[in-house]
PDB file of C-alpha atoms in Angstrom:
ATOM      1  CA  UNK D  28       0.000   0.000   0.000  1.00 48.00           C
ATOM      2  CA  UNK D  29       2.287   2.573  -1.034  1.00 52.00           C
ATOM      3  CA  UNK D  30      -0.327   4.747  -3.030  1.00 59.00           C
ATOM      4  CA  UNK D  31      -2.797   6.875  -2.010  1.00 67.00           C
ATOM      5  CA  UNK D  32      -5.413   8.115  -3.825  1.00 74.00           C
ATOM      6  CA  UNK D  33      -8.737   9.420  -2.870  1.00 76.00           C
ATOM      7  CA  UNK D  34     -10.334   5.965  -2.438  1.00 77.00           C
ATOM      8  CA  UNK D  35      -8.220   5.339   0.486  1.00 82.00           C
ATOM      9  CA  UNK D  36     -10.677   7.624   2.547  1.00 85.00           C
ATOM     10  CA  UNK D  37     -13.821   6.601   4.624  1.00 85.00           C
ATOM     11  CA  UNK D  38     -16.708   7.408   2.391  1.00 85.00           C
ATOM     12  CA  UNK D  39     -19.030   8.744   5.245  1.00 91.00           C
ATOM     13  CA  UNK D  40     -16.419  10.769   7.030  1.00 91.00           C
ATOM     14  CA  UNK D  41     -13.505  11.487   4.720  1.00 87.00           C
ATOM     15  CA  UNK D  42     -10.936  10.830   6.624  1.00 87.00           C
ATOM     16  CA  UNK D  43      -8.274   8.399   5.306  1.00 84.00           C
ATOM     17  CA  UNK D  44      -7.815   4.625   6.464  1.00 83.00           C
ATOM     18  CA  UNK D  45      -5.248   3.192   8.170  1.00 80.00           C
ATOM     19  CA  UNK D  46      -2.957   0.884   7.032  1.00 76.00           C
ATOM     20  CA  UNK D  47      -4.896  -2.060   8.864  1.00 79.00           C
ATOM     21  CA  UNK D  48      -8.430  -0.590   7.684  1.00 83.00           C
ATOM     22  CA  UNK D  49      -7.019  -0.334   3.896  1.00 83.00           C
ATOM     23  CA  UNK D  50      -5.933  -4.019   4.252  1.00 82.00           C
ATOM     24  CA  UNK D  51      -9.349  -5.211   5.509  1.00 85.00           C
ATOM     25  CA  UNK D  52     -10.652  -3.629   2.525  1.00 84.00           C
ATOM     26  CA  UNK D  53      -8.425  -5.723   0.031  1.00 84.00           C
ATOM     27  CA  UNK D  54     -10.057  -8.721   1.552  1.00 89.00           C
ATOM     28  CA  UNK D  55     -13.686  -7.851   0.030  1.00 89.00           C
ATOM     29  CA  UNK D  56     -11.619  -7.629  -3.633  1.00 90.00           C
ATOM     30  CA  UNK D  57     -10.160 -10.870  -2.907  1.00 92.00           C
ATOM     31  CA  UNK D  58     -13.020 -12.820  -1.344  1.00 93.00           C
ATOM     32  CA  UNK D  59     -15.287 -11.190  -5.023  1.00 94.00           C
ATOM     33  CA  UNK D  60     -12.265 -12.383  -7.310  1.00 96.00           C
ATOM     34  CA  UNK D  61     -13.018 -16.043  -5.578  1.00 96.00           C
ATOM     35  CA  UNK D  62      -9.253 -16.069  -4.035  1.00 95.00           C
ATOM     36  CA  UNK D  63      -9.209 -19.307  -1.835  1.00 96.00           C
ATOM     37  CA  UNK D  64      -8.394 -17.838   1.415  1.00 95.00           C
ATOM     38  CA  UNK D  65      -5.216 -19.900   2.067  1.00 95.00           C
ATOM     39  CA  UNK D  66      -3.792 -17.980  -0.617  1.00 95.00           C
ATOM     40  CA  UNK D  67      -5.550 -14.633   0.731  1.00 93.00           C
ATOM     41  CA  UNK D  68      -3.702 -15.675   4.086  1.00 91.00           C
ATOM     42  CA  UNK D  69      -0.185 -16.122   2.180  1.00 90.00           C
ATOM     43  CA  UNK D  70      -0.300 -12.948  -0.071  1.00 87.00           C
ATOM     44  CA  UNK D  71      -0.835 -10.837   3.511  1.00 85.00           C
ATOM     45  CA  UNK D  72       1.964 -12.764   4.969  1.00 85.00           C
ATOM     46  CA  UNK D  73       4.663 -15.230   3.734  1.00 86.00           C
ATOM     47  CA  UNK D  74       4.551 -14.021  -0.172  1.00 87.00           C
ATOM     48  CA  UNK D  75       5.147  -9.968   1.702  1.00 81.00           C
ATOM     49  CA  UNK D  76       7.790 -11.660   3.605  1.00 83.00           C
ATOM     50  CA  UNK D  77       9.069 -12.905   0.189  1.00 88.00           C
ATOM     51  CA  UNK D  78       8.432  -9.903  -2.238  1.00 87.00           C
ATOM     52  CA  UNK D  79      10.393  -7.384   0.734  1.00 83.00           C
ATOM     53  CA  UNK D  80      13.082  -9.801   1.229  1.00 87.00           C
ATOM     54  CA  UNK D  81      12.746 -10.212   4.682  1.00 84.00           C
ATOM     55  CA  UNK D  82      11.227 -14.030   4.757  1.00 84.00           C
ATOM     56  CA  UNK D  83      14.680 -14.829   6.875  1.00 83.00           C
ATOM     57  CA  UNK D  84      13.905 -12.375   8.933  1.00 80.00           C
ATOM     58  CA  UNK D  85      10.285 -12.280   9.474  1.00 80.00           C
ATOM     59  CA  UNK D  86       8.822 -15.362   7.583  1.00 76.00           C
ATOM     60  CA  UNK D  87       9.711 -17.869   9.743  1.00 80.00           C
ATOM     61  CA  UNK D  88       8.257 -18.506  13.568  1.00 81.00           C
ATOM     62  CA  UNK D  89      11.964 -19.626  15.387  1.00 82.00           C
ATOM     63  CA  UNK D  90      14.934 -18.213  17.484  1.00 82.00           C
ATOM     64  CA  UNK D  91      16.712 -14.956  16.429  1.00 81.00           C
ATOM     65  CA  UNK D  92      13.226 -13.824  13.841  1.00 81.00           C
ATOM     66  CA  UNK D  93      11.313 -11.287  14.872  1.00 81.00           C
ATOM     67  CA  UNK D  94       8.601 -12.104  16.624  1.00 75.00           C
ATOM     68  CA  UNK D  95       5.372 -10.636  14.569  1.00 83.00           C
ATOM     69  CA  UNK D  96       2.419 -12.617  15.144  1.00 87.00           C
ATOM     70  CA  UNK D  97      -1.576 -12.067  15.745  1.00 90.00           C
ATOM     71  CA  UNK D  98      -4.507 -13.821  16.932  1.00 94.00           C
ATOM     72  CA  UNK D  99      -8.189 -13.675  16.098  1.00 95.00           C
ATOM     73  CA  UNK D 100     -11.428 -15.331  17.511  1.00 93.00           C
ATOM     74  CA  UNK D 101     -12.168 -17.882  14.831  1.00 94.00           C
ATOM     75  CA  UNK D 102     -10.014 -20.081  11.704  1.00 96.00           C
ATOM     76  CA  UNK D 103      -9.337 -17.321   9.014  1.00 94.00           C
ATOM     77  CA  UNK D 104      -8.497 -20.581   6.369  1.00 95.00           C
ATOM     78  CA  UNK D 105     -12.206 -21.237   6.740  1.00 95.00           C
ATOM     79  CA  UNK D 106     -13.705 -17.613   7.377  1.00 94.00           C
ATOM     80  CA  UNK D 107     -11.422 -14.588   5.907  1.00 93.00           C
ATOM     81  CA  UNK D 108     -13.210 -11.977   7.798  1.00 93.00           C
ATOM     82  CA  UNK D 109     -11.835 -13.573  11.385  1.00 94.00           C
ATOM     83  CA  UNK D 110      -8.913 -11.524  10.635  1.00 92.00           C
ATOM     84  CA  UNK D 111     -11.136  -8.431  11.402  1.00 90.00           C
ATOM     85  CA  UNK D 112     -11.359  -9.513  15.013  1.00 91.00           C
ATOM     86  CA  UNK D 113      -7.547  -9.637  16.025  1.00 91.00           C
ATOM     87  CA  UNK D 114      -7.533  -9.752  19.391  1.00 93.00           C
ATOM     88  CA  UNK D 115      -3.636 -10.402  20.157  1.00 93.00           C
ATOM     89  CA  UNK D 116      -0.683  -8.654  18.346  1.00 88.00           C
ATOM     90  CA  UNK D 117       2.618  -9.250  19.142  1.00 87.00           C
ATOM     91  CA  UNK D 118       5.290  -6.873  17.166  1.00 83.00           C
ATOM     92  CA  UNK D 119       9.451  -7.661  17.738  1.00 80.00           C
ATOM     93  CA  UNK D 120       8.570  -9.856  20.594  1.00 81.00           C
ATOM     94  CA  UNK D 121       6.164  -6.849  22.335  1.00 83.00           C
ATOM     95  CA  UNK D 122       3.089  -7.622  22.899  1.00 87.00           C
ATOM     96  CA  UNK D 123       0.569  -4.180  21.272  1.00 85.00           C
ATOM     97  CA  UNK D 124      -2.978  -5.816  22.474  1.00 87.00           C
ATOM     98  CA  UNK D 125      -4.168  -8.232  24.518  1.00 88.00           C
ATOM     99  CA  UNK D 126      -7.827  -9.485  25.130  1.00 90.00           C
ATOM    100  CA  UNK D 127      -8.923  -6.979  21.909  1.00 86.00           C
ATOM    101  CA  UNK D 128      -7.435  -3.989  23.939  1.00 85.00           C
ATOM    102  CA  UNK D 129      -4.349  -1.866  22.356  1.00 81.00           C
ATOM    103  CA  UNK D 130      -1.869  -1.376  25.121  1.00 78.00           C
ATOM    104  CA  UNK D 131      -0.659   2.396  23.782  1.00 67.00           C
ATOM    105  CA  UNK D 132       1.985   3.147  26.186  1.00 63.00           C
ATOM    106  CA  UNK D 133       4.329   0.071  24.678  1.00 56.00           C
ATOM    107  CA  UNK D 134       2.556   1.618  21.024  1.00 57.00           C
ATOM    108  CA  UNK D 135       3.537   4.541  21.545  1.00 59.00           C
ATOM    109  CA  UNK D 136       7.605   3.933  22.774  1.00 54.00           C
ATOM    110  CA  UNK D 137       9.708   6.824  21.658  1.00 52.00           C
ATOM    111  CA  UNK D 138      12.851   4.932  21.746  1.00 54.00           C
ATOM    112  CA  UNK D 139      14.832   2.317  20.043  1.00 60.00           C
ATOM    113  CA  UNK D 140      14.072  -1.500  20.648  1.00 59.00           C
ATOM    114  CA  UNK D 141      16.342  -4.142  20.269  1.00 64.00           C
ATOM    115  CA  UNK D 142      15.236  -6.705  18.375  1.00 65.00           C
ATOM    116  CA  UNK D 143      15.505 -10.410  18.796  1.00 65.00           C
ATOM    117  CA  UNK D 144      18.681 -10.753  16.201  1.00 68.00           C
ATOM    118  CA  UNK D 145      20.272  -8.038  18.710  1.00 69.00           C
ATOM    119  CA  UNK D 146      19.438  -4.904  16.135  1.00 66.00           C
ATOM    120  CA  UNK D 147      18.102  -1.783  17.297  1.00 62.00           C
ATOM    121  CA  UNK D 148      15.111  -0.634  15.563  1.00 58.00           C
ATOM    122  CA  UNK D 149      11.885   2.121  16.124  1.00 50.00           C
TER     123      UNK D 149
END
């Protein structure tokens, strides 16, 4: 999602999406294009991984990756829209929400966090 253009705004209030809400979206394109959602599942995850060159970094769940990983009420290989109840996110081994509630004062560090490999990143 590196474009923007006016249809990345909320129709009824005109203010734009976020990242996450602009991603939800793509799943209604999908789902109408008949995309088995295994494959929906890879192209938000492993195949991003793949196309940014990171899949040794972030593709893999093991020691020394970075610890990215979400969790939502429900099995998103049989229902795609599951992923719009995440109700665990875990970013570089910190956990953002818990229980459906966004922890902002770990969102919101100012500093730099070192990351699993022993990097320091924002």
């Amino acid at each position: 999602m590196d474009y923007w253009n006016e249809r990345m705004k909320d129709p009824k209030t005109g203010a734009w999406l976020t990242r996450g809400e602009l991603t939800l979206n793509f799943l209604e394109t999908w789902k109408a294009a008949g995309i088995p959602q295994a494959d929906i599942l890879r192209a938000m995850t492993i195949n991003g991984y793949k196309a940014a060159d990171i899949i040794r970094d972030r593709g893999p769940i093991k020691t020394g990756c970075f610890a990215d990983l979400i969790a939502v009420i429900g099995n998103p290989l049989s229902d795609i829209d599951a992923l719009r109840s995440v109700q665990f996110v875990m970013k570089n081994g910190m956990v953002f929400k818990k229980d459906g509630i966004m922890t902002p004062e770990k969102f919101f560090h100012p500093g730099p966090v070192k990351t699993p490999n022993g990097r320091w990143t924002r």
